[in-house]
mmCIF file of N, CA, C and O in Angstrom:
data_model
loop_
_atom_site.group_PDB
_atom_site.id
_atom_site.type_symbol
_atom_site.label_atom_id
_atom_site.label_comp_id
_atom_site.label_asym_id
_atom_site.label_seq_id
_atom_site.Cartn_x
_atom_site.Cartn_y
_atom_site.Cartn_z
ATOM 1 N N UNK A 130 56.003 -36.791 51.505
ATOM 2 C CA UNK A 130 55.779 -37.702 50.398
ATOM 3 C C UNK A 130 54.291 -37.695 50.048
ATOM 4 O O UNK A 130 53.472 -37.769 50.964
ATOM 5 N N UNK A 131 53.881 -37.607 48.729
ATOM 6 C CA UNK A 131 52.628 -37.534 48.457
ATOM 7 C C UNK A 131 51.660 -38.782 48.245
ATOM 8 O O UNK A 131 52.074 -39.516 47.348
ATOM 9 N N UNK A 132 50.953 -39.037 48.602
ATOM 10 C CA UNK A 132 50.014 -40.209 48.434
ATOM 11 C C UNK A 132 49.366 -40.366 47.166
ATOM 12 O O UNK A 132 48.837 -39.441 46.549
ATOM 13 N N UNK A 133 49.414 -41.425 46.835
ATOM 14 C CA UNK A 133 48.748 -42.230 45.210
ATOM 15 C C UNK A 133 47.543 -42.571 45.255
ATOM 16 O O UNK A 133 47.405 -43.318 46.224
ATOM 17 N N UNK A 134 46.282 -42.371 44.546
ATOM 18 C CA UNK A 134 45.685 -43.066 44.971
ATOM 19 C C UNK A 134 45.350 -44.507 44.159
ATOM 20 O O UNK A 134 45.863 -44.562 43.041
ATOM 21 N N UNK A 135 44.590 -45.632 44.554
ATOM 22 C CA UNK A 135 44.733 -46.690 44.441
ATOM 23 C C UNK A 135 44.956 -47.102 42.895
ATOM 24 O O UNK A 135 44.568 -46.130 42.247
ATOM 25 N N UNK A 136 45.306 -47.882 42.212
ATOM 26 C CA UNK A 136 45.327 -48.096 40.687
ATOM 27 C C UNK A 136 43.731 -49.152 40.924
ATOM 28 O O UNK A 136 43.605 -49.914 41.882
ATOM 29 N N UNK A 137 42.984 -49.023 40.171
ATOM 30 C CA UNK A 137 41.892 -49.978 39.689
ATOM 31 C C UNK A 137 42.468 -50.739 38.581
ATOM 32 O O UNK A 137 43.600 -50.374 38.266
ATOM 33 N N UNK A 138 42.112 -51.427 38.105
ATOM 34 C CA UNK A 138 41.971 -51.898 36.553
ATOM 35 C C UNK A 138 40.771 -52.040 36.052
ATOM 36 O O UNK A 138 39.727 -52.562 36.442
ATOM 37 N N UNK A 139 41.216 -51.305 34.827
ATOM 38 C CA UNK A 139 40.465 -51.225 33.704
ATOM 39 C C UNK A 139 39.415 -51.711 32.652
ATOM 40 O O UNK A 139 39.290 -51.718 31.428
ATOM 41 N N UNK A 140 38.773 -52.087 33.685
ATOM 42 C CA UNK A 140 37.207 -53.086 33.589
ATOM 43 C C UNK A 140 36.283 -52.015 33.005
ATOM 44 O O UNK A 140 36.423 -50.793 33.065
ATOM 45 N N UNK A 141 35.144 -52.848 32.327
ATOM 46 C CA UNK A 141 33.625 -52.161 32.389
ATOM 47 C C UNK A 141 33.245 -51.844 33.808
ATOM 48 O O UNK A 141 33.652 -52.461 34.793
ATOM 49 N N UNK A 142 32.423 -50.816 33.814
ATOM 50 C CA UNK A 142 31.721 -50.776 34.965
ATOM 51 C C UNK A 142 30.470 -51.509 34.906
ATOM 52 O O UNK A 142 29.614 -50.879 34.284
ATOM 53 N N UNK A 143 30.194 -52.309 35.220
ATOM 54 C CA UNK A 143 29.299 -53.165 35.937
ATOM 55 C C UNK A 143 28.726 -53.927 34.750
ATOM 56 O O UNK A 143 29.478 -53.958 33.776
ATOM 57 N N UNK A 144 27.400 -54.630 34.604
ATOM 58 C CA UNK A 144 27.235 -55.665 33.841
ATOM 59 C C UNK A 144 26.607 -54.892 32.658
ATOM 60 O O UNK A 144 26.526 -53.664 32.681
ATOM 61 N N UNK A 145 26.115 -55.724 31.506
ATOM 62 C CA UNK A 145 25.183 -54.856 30.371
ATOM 63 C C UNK A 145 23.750 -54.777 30.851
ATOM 64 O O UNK A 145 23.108 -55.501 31.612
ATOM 65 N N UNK A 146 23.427 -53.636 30.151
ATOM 66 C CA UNK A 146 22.243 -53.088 31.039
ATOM 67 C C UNK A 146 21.458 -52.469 29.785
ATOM 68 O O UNK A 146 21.873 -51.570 29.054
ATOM 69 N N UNK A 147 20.042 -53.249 29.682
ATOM 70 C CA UNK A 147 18.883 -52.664 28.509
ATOM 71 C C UNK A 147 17.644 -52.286 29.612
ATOM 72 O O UNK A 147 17.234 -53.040 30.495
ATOM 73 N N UNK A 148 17.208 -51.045 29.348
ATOM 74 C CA UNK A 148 16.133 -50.222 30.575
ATOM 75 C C UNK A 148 14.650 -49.724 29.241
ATOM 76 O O UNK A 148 15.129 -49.844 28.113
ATOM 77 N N UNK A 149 13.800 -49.458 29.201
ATOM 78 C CA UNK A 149 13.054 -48.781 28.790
ATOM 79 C C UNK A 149 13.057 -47.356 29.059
ATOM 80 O O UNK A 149 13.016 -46.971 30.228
ATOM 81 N N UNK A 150 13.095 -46.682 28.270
ATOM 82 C CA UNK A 150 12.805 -45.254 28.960
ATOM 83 C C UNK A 150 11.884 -44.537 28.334
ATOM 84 O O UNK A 150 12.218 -44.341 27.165
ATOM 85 N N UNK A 151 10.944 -44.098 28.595
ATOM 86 C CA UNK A 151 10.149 -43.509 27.838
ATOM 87 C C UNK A 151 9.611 -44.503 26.698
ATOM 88 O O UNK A 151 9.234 -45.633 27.008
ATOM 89 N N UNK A 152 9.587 -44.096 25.504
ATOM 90 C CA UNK A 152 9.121 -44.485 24.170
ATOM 91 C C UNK A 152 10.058 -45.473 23.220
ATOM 92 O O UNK A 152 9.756 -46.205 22.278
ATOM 93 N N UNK A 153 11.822 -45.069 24.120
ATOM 94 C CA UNK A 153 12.646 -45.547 23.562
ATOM 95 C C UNK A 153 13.224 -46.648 24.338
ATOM 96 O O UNK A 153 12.507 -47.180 25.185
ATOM 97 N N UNK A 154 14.629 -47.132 24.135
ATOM 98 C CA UNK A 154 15.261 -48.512 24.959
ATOM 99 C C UNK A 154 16.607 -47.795 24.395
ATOM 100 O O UNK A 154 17.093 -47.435 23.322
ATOM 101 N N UNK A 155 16.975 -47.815 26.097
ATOM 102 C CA UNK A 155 18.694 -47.148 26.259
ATOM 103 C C UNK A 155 19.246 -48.691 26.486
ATOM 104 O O UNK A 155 18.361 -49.419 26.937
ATOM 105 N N UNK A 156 20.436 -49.306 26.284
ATOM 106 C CA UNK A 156 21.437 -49.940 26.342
ATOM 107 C C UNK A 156 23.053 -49.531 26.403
ATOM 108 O O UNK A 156 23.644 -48.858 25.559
ATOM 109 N N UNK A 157 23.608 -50.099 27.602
ATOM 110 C CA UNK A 157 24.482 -49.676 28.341
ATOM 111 C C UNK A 157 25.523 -50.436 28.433
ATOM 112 O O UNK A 157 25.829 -50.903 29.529
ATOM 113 N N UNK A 158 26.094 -50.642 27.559
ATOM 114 C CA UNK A 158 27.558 -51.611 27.254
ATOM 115 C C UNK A 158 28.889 -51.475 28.122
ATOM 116 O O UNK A 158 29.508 -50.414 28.203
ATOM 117 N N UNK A 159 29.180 -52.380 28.613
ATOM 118 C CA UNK A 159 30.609 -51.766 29.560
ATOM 119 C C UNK A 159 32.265 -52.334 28.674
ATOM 120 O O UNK A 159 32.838 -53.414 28.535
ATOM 121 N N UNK A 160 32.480 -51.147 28.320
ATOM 122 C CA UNK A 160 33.758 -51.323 27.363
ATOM 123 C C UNK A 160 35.097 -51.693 28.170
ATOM 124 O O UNK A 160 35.253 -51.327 29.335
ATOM 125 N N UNK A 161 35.943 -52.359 27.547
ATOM 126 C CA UNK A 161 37.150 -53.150 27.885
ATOM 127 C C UNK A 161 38.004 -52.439 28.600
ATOM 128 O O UNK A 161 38.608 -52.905 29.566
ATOM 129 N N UNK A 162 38.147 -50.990 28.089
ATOM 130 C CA UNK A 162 39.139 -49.655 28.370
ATOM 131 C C UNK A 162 38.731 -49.081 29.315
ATOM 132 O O UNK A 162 39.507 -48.268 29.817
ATOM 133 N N UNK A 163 37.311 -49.263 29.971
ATOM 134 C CA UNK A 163 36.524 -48.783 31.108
ATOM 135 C C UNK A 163 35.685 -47.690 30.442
ATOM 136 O O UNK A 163 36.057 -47.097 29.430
ATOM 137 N N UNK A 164 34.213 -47.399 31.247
ATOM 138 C CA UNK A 164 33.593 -46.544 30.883
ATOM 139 C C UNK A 164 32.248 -47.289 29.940
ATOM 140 O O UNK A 164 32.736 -48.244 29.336
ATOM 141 N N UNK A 165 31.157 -47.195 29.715
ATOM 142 C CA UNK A 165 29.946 -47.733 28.918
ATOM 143 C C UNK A 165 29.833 -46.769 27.961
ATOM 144 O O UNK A 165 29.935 -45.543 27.964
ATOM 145 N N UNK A 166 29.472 -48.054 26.693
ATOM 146 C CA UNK A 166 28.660 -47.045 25.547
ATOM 147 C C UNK A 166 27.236 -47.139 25.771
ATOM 148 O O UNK A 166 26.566 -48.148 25.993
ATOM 149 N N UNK A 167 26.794 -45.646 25.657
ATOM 150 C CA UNK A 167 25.267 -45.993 25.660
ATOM 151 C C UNK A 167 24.074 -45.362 24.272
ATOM 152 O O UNK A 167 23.984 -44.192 23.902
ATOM 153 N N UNK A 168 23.290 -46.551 23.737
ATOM 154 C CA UNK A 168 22.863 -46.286 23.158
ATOM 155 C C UNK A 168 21.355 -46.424 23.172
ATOM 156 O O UNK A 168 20.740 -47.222 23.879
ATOM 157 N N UNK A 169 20.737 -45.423 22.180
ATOM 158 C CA UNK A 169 18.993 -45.248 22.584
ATOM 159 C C UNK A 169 18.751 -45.972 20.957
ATOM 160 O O UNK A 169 19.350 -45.630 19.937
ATOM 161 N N UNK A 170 17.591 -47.166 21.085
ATOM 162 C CA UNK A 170 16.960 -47.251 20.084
ATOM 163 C C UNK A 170 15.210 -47.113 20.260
ATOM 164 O O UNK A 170 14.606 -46.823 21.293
ATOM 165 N N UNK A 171 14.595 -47.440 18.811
ATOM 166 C CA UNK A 171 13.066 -47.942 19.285
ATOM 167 C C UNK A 171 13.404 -49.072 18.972
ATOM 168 O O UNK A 171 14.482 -49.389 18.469
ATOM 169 N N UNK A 172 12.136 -50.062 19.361
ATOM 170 C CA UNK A 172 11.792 -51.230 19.863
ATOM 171 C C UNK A 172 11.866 -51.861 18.261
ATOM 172 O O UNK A 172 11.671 -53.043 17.978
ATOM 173 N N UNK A 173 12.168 -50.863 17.379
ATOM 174 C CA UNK A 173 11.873 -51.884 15.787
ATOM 175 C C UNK A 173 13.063 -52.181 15.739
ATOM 176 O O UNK A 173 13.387 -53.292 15.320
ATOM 177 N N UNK A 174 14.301 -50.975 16.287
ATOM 178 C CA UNK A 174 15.420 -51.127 15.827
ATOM 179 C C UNK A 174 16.163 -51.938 16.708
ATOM 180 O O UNK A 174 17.266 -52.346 16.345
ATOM 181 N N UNK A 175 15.548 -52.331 18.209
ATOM 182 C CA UNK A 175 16.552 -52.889 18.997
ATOM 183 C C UNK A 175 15.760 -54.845 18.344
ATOM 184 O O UNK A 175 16.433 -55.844 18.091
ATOM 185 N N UNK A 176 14.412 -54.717 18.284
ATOM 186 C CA UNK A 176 14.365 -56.049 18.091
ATOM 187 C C UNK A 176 15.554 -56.209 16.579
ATOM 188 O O UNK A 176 16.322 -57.169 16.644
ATOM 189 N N UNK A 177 15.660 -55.317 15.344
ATOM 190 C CA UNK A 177 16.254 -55.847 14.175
ATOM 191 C C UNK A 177 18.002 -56.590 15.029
ATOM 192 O O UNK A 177 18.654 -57.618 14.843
ATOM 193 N N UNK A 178 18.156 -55.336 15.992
ATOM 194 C CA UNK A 178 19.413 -55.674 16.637
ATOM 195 C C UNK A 178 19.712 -56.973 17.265
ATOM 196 O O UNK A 178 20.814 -57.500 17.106
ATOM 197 N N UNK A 179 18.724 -57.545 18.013
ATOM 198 C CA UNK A 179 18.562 -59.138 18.555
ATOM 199 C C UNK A 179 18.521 -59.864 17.382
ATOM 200 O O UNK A 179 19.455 -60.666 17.373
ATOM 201 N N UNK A 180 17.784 -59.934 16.307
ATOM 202 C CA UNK A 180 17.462 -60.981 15.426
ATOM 203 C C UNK A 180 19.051 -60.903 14.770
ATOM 204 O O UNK A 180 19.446 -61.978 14.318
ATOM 205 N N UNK A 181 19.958 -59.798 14.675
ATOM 206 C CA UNK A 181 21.365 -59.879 13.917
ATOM 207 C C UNK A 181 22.129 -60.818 14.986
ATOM 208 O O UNK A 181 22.686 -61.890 14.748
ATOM 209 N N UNK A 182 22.028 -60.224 16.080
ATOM 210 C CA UNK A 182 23.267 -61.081 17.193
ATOM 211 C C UNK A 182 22.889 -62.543 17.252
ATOM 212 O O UNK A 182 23.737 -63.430 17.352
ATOM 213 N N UNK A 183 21.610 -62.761 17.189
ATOM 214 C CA UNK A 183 21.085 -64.097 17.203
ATOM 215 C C UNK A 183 21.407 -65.019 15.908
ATOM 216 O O UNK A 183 21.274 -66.242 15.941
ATOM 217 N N UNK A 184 21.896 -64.218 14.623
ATOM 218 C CA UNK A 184 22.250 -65.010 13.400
ATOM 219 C C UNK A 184 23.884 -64.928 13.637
ATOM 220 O O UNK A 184 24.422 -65.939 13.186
ATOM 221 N N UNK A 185 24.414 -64.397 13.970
ATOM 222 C CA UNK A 185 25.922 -64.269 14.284
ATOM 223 C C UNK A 185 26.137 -65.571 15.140
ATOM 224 O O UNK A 185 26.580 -66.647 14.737
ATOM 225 N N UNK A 186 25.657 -65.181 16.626
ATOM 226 C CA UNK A 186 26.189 -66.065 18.120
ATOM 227 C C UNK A 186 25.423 -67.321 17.329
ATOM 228 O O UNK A 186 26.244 -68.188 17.629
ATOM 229 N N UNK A 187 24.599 -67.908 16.667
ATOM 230 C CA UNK A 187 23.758 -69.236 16.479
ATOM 231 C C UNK A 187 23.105 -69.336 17.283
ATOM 232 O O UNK A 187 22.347 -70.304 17.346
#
């Protein structure tokens, strides 16, 4: 009989994650289906990105 291995569920992997790297800012989203999106901005485009979520969330 062949062995299974374990079922996980289908979480993000681990929490959201914004790093500097270099010149730019990677952000590391953990999606519902499993697996992160990751995206590189500069610092003009990630601040425009805060000031949007911040008029959305209140």
């Amino acid at each position: 009989m062949a062995r299974m291995a374990a079922m996980k569920p289908r979480t993000g992997d681990g929490p959201l994650e914004v790093t500097k790297e270099g010149r730019g800012i990677v952000m590391r989203v953990p999606l519902e289906g499993g697996g992160r999106l990751v995206v590189e901005m500069s610092a003009i485009e990630a601040s425009e990105l805060g000031d949007a979520l911040k008029a959305v969330a209140g």
